[in-house]
Amino acid sequence: MPVITTNSPEETAALGRRLGELLLPGDFIALTGDLGAGKTQFVKGVAEGVGVDPAIPITSPTFTIMNAYEGRIPLYHFDLYRIAGDADVAELGFAEFFYGAGACIVEWSERLSHEIPPERLVIAFSHEGETSRCLEFTPVGQRGADIIARLFPQLEQ
Amino acid sequence: MLILAIESSCDETAAAVVRDGREVLSNVVASQVATHAEYGGVVPEIASRKHLEAVSLVVREALSGASMTLDAIEGVAVTRGPGLPGALLVGVSAAKAIAYARKLPLVGIHHIEAHLFAPFLERPVEFPFLALVVSGGHTHLYRVDGFGMYATLGQTLDDAAGEAFDKVGKLAGLPYPGGIAIDRLAAEGDPRSIHLPRPLLHDGSCNFSFSGLKTAVLNYVRKNPGSTEGEHLKNLCASFQAAVCEVLVAKTEAAILAIGAKRLVVAGGVACNSALRAGMAKMAERRGVDLRIPSPILCSDNAAMLAVPADHYLQMGMDAGLALDSLQTWRLDDVAAERR
């Protein structure tokens, strides 16, 4: 489980960009962490890496629940904070995005239980200092491990 | 024309009866704020199930509030997008069913387009005008040249202003919705007591950014124990609110100068904020601009506002019929291209 420290919002975004370059349809990236822990900056980088037009602002999905972007593949950015539970996920039709033509990057995926895709990569964000952030990468299933191996080749034994 | 309007694009299920896109006969909002407050945060429960339970009720309430039955209705308007498919579907399906059963023309309206025209329910605004739509999900500046003619001049690059209010409210331990609590506490605080950043204030664009300001408040609260209590909290609220309002007013002023606007509309939920209303009024007076901010009930999400553009489109003979579909993503600039 790689643990990375970034020293500025730019470094956080740069790491996101490298992840974005690796993403494939069906990938599910879960982000956890408090307000201001760097998730928004990270997703801006992911979008750039996926090839989303840099002129398109990557805005918070807290109120809209989901924002969709077109890049090399579609990128679906979810914030499930305002979702009550699995029943809503089914009713709101999210499965077609989770197993669709694009990659999903999901904040507050804790709101999901049995609806959560079995293969995923979890990235936990935490504050270190005012601008430095700690990112902990945890794979769930083979695809998550593959992404980590490609993202951090120096960690290969 | 008597229009029945239905809105279900986000948290609220709402219905209204409006005559000639002007006279509000009823305006019913099944507010979910009471349910949300239990969670003390930005709030779960955007369930489409909630909309489904509420939609028949609000339509019935709207009709009885206007002292009429469906027999009198001459057209149906519904929010077509943007929003979550499951939420939009409830309103669109209800509107289609009513239009089909009663053989009425039906028109789909863009949610933000409806906000732009909310002040028309009190008094029409002459075209062209500049509009700031500021809410939980939006902080956008538009040039409005007529019905269906909109151009985005600037927007938030991360969080919307209303989201910043709610998240700062949450980290300060305030009850939901944070915007109202901050507004109330700020009235008794000193807006110059705590220095907070004014993001993008001098970048020369009409864009906004509020994510960094939220983080600055978070860092301040962590470094200053006790800052979320008593006088200190009032000062924090006042300083935060001042930073948000200063940026909103300055960027709107820049847009006025850029396009030579003579008229300004400020709409959306955050337009209820007293400091923003006061700041805009002062700036508009200095610039000789006619400012229109709807009353609070018409600023937050409601169905009556849909009837203004809907009346125009229906008078032109538009009828989307049963082919009307919801649009999850829909840029306001593309409204004319997607009009149905």
XYZ file of C-alpha atoms in Angstrom:
497
model
C 0.000 0.000 0.000
C 1.987 3.006 -1.219
C 1.770 6.142 0.923
C 2.757 9.324 -0.899
C 3.279 12.823 0.474
C 2.632 15.778 -1.834
C 3.913 19.204 -0.852
C 1.581 21.478 -2.840
C -1.777 21.450 -4.637
C 0.225 21.291 -7.903
C 1.993 18.110 -6.792
C -1.356 16.573 -5.803
C -2.769 17.417 -9.244
C 0.338 16.022 -10.976
C -0.154 12.665 -9.246
C -3.816 12.731 -10.317
C -2.739 13.398 -13.904
C -0.520 10.289 -13.917
C -3.442 8.214 -12.623
C -5.777 9.719 -15.226
C -3.426 8.631 -18.013
C -3.796 4.996 -16.875
C -7.576 4.850 -16.468
C -9.708 2.489 -18.560
C -13.485 2.079 -18.974
C -14.974 0.394 -15.898
C -12.281 1.622 -13.499
C -13.615 2.736 -10.111
C -11.483 5.041 -7.992
C -12.800 5.768 -4.489
C -11.530 8.904 -2.745
C -11.802 9.386 1.023
C -10.727 12.283 3.204
C -11.928 15.428 4.946
C -12.909 18.796 3.508
C -9.901 20.540 2.018
C -7.792 17.349 1.985
C -6.937 17.783 -1.697
C -9.542 15.614 -3.435
C -10.697 18.412 -5.766
C -7.124 19.226 -6.825
C -6.459 15.549 -7.422
C -9.546 15.132 -9.623
C -8.532 18.178 -11.691
C -5.289 16.303 -12.429
C -7.122 13.043 -13.198
C -9.339 14.848 -15.720
C -6.295 16.321 -17.415
C -4.715 12.855 -17.556
C -7.895 11.392 -19.060
C -7.676 14.045 -21.763
C -10.577 16.312 -20.802
C -10.340 19.709 -22.555
C -8.364 21.912 -20.104
C -10.758 24.797 -20.906
C -13.593 22.886 -19.192
C -13.677 23.637 -15.442
C -13.682 20.579 -13.172
C -16.203 21.689 -10.564
C -17.451 20.168 -7.339
C -20.200 17.539 -7.727
C -21.399 17.967 -4.120
C -24.716 19.501 -5.174
C -25.089 17.930 -8.599
C -23.999 14.458 -7.256
C -22.318 13.634 -10.579
C -20.452 15.566 -13.260
C -19.613 13.895 -16.589
C -16.623 14.822 -18.763
C -15.509 13.664 -22.210
C -11.840 12.803 -22.733
C -9.998 9.830 -24.219
C -12.766 7.967 -22.381
C -15.717 9.430 -20.423
C -14.913 10.428 -16.843
C -17.709 10.416 -14.242
C -16.977 12.380 -11.074
C -19.365 11.491 -8.228
C -19.852 12.912 -4.746
C -22.284 10.606 -2.938
C -22.314 12.625 0.294
C -25.955 13.605 -0.185
C -27.063 10.091 -1.119
C -28.896 8.157 1.579
C -27.994 4.593 0.651
C -28.093 1.724 -1.798
C -31.770 2.088 -2.621
C -31.050 5.542 -4.022
C -28.105 4.278 -6.034
C -30.368 1.775 -7.785
C -33.161 4.299 -8.335
C -30.853 7.009 -9.557
C -29.397 4.662 -12.184
C -25.722 4.845 -11.215
C -24.861 1.233 -12.161
C -24.816 2.140 -15.842
C -21.989 4.562 -15.043
C -20.110 2.235 -12.679
C -19.980 -0.513 -15.322
C -20.140 1.693 -18.409
C -17.957 3.178 -21.115
C -16.048 5.464 -18.787
C -14.031 5.591 -15.577
C -15.595 6.640 -12.270
C -13.924 8.714 -9.586
C -16.112 8.664 -6.507
C -16.083 10.691 -3.302
C -18.056 9.341 -0.324
C -18.291 5.855 -1.821
C -18.843 4.791 1.830
C -22.506 5.538 1.047
C -22.497 2.396 -1.106
C -22.448 -1.085 0.345
C -23.442 -3.983 -1.886
C -23.688 -1.682 -4.896
C -19.961 -0.877 -4.817
C -17.964 -2.469 -7.684
C -15.792 -5.366 -6.400
C -12.700 -4.148 -8.299
C -11.500 -0.714 -7.257
C -8.687 1.483 -6.034
C -9.161 3.403 -2.787
C -7.148 6.593 -2.194
C -7.295 8.071 1.318
C -6.360 11.770 1.630
C -5.227 13.399 4.862
C -3.733 16.718 5.944
C -0.067 16.806 6.865
C 0.632 20.532 6.926
C -1.076 23.606 5.471
C -0.272 22.636 1.870
C 1.163 19.114 2.210
C -1.134 16.115 1.903
C -0.773 12.396 2.501
C -2.259 9.976 -0.079
C -2.606 6.300 0.781
C -3.346 3.892 -2.083
C -5.217 0.651 -1.282
C -6.208 -1.831 -4.017
C -9.361 -3.925 -3.827
C -9.137 -6.707 -6.416
C -6.651 -7.250 -9.227
C -7.361 -4.108 -11.272
C -6.563 -1.850 -8.307
C -3.252 -3.678 -7.818
C -2.441 -3.347 -11.521
C -3.032 0.409 -11.449
C -0.781 0.793 -8.399
C 1.971 -1.294 -10.068
C 1.881 0.944 -13.131
C 1.605 4.160 -11.107
C 4.547 3.317 -8.857
C 6.850 1.003 -10.858
C 9.754 1.735 -8.486
C 7.871 -0.135 -5.743
C 7.996 -3.411 -7.729
C 10.182 -5.975 -5.988
C -52.098 31.502 -20.859
C -52.546 29.467 -17.663
C -49.486 27.284 -17.119
C -48.907 24.420 -14.699
C -45.159 24.177 -13.984
C -43.312 21.256 -12.338
C -39.730 21.193 -10.999
C -37.797 18.151 -9.680
C -34.228 18.688 -10.902
C -32.467 18.736 -7.547
C -33.577 18.623 -3.914
C -36.980 20.252 -4.214
C -40.193 18.922 -5.672
C -42.298 21.907 -6.674
C -45.344 22.898 -8.712
C -46.944 26.226 -9.559
C -49.802 27.774 -11.510
C -48.926 31.020 -13.291
C -50.998 33.237 -15.601
C -49.338 34.806 -18.665
C -45.835 34.147 -17.307
C -46.396 36.915 -14.843
C -49.098 36.392 -12.250
C -48.279 33.659 -9.678
C -51.548 32.024 -8.596
C -49.804 29.343 -6.517
C -46.201 28.308 -5.860
C -45.760 25.100 -3.842
C -42.354 23.763 -2.739
C -42.189 20.428 -0.871
C -39.158 21.549 1.060
C -36.890 18.748 2.158
C -34.808 21.016 4.373
C -36.473 19.664 7.510
C -35.394 16.121 6.603
C -31.891 17.304 5.692
C -31.301 19.205 8.893
C -31.236 15.935 10.845
C -27.913 15.078 9.235
C -26.278 18.381 10.208
C -24.408 18.628 6.951
C -24.658 19.262 3.262
C -27.175 16.465 3.598
C -28.089 13.107 2.180
C -31.494 12.204 0.730
C -31.641 13.425 -2.786
C -33.801 10.380 -3.369
C -35.850 10.216 -6.517
C -38.266 8.322 -4.277
C -38.860 11.588 -2.380
C -39.749 13.350 -5.620
C -42.052 10.495 -6.596
C -43.897 10.667 -3.270
C -44.211 14.444 -3.477
C -44.987 15.174 -7.116
C -48.721 14.348 -7.160
C -49.120 16.137 -3.859
C -47.474 19.398 -4.973
C -49.416 19.401 -8.254
C -52.693 18.956 -6.364
C -51.680 21.646 -3.862
C -50.733 24.039 -6.669
C -54.096 23.559 -8.391
C -56.133 23.936 -5.219
C -53.996 26.911 -4.164
C -54.927 28.552 -7.465
C -58.582 27.539 -6.874
C -58.851 25.569 -10.094
C -58.731 22.098 -11.627
C -56.703 20.788 -14.547
C -59.644 21.804 -16.805
C -58.480 25.421 -16.693
C -54.787 24.719 -17.440
C -53.686 25.655 -20.985
C -50.061 24.479 -21.028
C -47.528 22.438 -19.045
C -43.906 23.349 -18.269
C -41.285 21.126 -16.648
C -37.599 21.306 -15.759
C -35.871 19.207 -18.418
C -32.313 19.502 -17.074
C -29.609 19.654 -15.987
C -29.855 17.277 -13.023
C -29.797 13.629 -12.033
C -31.709 11.420 -14.489
C -33.706 9.711 -11.728
C -34.811 13.038 -10.235
C -35.618 14.739 -13.548
C -37.557 11.698 -14.738
C -40.175 12.146 -11.995
C -41.110 15.678 -13.069
C -40.836 15.000 -16.795
C -43.031 11.879 -16.535
C -45.673 13.668 -14.469
C -45.725 16.612 -16.905
C -45.994 14.307 -19.916
C -48.829 12.319 -18.338
C -50.818 15.485 -17.606
C -50.146 16.966 -21.057
C -51.123 13.704 -22.778
C -54.270 13.118 -20.735
C -55.435 16.715 -21.128
C -54.153 17.260 -24.702
C -52.076 20.231 -23.577
C -48.889 21.631 -25.132
C -45.736 20.789 -23.149
C -42.392 22.541 -22.942
C -39.106 21.566 -21.215
C -37.173 24.353 -19.515
C -33.503 24.624 -18.476
C -33.267 24.937 -14.686
C -30.920 27.934 -14.808
C -32.957 29.575 -17.582
C -35.856 29.533 -15.127
C -33.750 31.215 -12.414
C -32.767 34.001 -14.853
C -36.412 34.927 -15.342
C -37.541 34.689 -11.708
C -37.564 38.516 -11.295
C -39.993 38.777 -14.257
C -42.686 37.362 -11.954
C -42.482 40.635 -10.031
C -41.708 43.021 -12.909
C -40.277 42.299 -16.393
C -36.638 43.219 -17.111
C -35.709 44.692 -20.480
C -33.199 42.782 -22.666
C -30.233 42.641 -22.774
C -29.136 42.165 -19.183
C -26.316 40.649 -17.160
C -27.219 37.838 -14.745
C -25.370 36.285 -11.818
C -26.846 32.917 -10.839
C -25.457 31.941 -7.467
C -26.594 28.827 -5.589
C -25.381 25.519 -4.136
C -24.511 24.155 -7.550
C -23.941 27.311 -9.613
C -21.898 30.482 -9.614
C -22.214 31.704 -13.191
C -22.311 35.070 -14.989
C -24.414 35.176 -18.157
C -25.249 37.742 -20.802
C -28.962 37.443 -21.589
C -29.997 38.867 -24.975
C -33.514 37.427 -25.085
C -35.457 34.219 -24.454
C -33.149 31.337 -25.406
C -30.188 33.659 -26.049
C -27.592 33.161 -23.338
C -23.797 33.384 -23.246
C -21.628 32.320 -20.299
C -19.175 35.075 -19.350
C -17.632 33.311 -16.370
C -18.214 30.606 -13.783
C -16.725 28.918 -10.743
C -13.676 26.806 -11.448
C -14.292 24.559 -8.422
C -16.973 25.005 -5.709
C -20.118 27.102 -6.052
C -20.582 29.956 -3.551
C -23.556 28.229 -1.902
C -21.527 25.075 -1.424
C -18.764 27.119 0.266
C -21.390 28.587 2.640
C -22.733 25.126 3.501
C -19.308 23.539 3.960
C -17.979 26.396 6.106
C -21.213 26.169 8.104
C -20.587 22.466 8.615
C -16.961 22.876 9.741
C -18.049 25.644 12.120
C -20.654 23.277 13.577
C -23.610 25.381 12.417
C -27.046 23.939 11.673
C -28.042 23.211 8.077
C -28.495 25.130 5.837
C -25.181 26.832 6.611
C -25.834 29.891 4.462
C -28.741 31.092 6.599
C -26.889 30.488 9.890
C -23.756 32.294 8.641
C -25.805 35.253 7.394
C -27.445 35.604 10.813
C -24.201 35.321 12.844
C -22.254 37.554 10.425
C -24.653 40.412 11.129
C -23.170 40.641 14.637
C -19.509 40.103 13.679
C -16.688 42.257 12.341
C -16.033 41.458 8.666
C -12.504 42.933 8.874
C -11.396 40.963 11.934
C -9.984 37.876 10.202
C -7.990 38.071 6.997
C -9.176 35.537 4.418
C -8.178 35.267 0.741
C -10.237 36.761 -2.123
C -9.590 34.069 -4.769
C -9.152 35.270 -8.376
C -10.140 38.825 -7.386
C -7.595 40.441 -9.696
C -7.116 37.821 -12.415
C -8.985 39.882 -15.015
C -11.496 37.103 -15.782
C -15.159 36.692 -14.829
C -14.408 33.331 -13.190
C -14.719 32.402 -9.527
C -12.989 29.994 -7.139
C -14.193 29.209 -3.619
C -12.454 25.927 -2.788
C -9.287 27.649 -1.505
C -11.324 30.053 0.629
C -13.071 27.100 2.271
C -9.661 25.503 2.968
C -8.387 28.815 4.398
C -11.305 28.844 6.845
C -10.555 25.221 7.738
C -6.880 26.021 8.418
C -7.898 29.043 10.493
C -10.292 26.965 12.602
C -7.625 24.298 13.189
C -5.042 26.869 14.292
C -7.423 28.854 16.477
C -9.273 26.702 18.980
C -12.391 28.490 20.126
C -12.895 30.220 16.764
C -16.190 28.365 16.301
C -17.705 29.785 19.472
C -19.169 33.048 20.709
C -17.841 36.366 19.389
C -15.000 34.657 17.561
C -17.517 32.612 15.520
C -19.487 35.763 14.659
C -16.281 37.386 13.424
C -15.343 34.280 11.445
C -18.783 34.195 9.776
C -18.656 37.912 9.010
C -15.122 37.672 7.580
C -15.943 34.628 5.452
C -19.191 36.137 4.167
C -17.394 39.389 3.345
C -14.757 37.518 1.329
C -17.397 35.640 -0.710
C -19.535 38.740 -1.294
C -16.570 40.951 -2.192
C -15.513 38.516 -4.917
C -19.080 38.048 -6.229
C -19.658 41.813 -6.382
C -16.251 42.634 -7.902
C -16.549 39.990 -10.632
C -20.093 41.080 -11.443
C -18.887 44.679 -11.649
C -16.075 43.595 -14.020
C -18.666 41.837 -16.213
C -20.872 44.973 -16.228
C -17.932 46.999 -17.528
C -16.888 44.302 -20.021
C -20.261 44.163 -21.788
C -21.568 47.639 -20.937
C -24.581 46.206 -19.108
C -27.353 48.582 -18.023
C -29.392 45.991 -16.142
C -28.351 43.289 -13.658
C -30.267 40.269 -12.349
C -28.969 38.324 -9.330
C -30.774 35.008 -8.800
C -30.387 31.599 -7.138
C -30.477 30.584 -3.481
C -27.439 32.630 -2.373
C -29.203 35.762 -3.673
C -31.144 35.518 -0.387
C -27.947 36.481 1.502
C -28.368 39.922 3.059
C -24.735 41.017 2.687
C -24.748 40.045 -0.990
C -27.992 41.942 -1.613
C -26.550 45.027 0.127
C -23.184 44.788 -1.646
C -24.823 44.399 -5.054
C -27.180 47.312 -4.403
C -24.270 49.599 -3.513
C -22.241 48.589 -6.555
C -25.233 48.864 -8.911
C -25.963 52.364 -7.661
C -22.336 53.413 -8.158
C -22.396 52.039 -11.720
C -25.861 53.411 -12.553
C -27.162 49.894 -13.241
C -30.769 48.797 -12.697
C -30.507 45.883 -10.192
C -33.177 43.214 -9.837
C -33.033 40.538 -7.148
C -36.207 38.450 -6.731
C -37.779 38.013 -3.304
C -36.304 35.032 -1.394
C -39.123 32.555 -2.261
C -38.350 33.126 -5.964
C -34.539 32.953 -5.470
C -34.472 29.394 -4.163
C -35.659 26.485 -6.331
C -39.338 26.773 -7.240
C -41.643 25.976 -10.150
C -43.244 29.388 -10.749
C -40.095 30.727 -12.373
C -40.344 28.103 -15.140
C -43.565 29.690 -16.338
C -41.862 32.877 -17.581
C -39.825 31.319 -20.421
C -42.481 28.576 -20.832
C -45.187 31.150 -21.553
C -42.961 32.699 -24.230
C -42.183 29.348 -25.898
C -45.768 28.080 -25.735
C -47.092 31.358 -27.179
C -44.696 30.767 -30.091
C -46.446 27.451 -30.664
C -43.745 25.152 -29.331
C -44.861 21.744 -28.087
C -42.343 19.053 -27.166
C -45.060 16.413 -26.915
C -44.343 12.931 -25.639
C -40.853 12.963 -27.212
C -39.617 15.240 -24.419
C -36.590 13.686 -22.718
C -34.561 14.858 -19.726
C -31.005 16.110 -20.188
C -28.554 15.330 -17.415
C -25.889 17.702 -18.694
C -27.071 20.751 -20.615
C -25.093 23.984 -20.994
C -27.269 27.074 -20.819
C -25.490 28.400 -23.929
C -26.926 25.394 -25.823
C -30.556 25.967 -24.819
C -31.688 27.139 -28.263
C -30.023 24.190 -30.006
C -31.771 21.720 -27.715
C -35.114 23.498 -27.459
C -38.066 21.200 -27.442
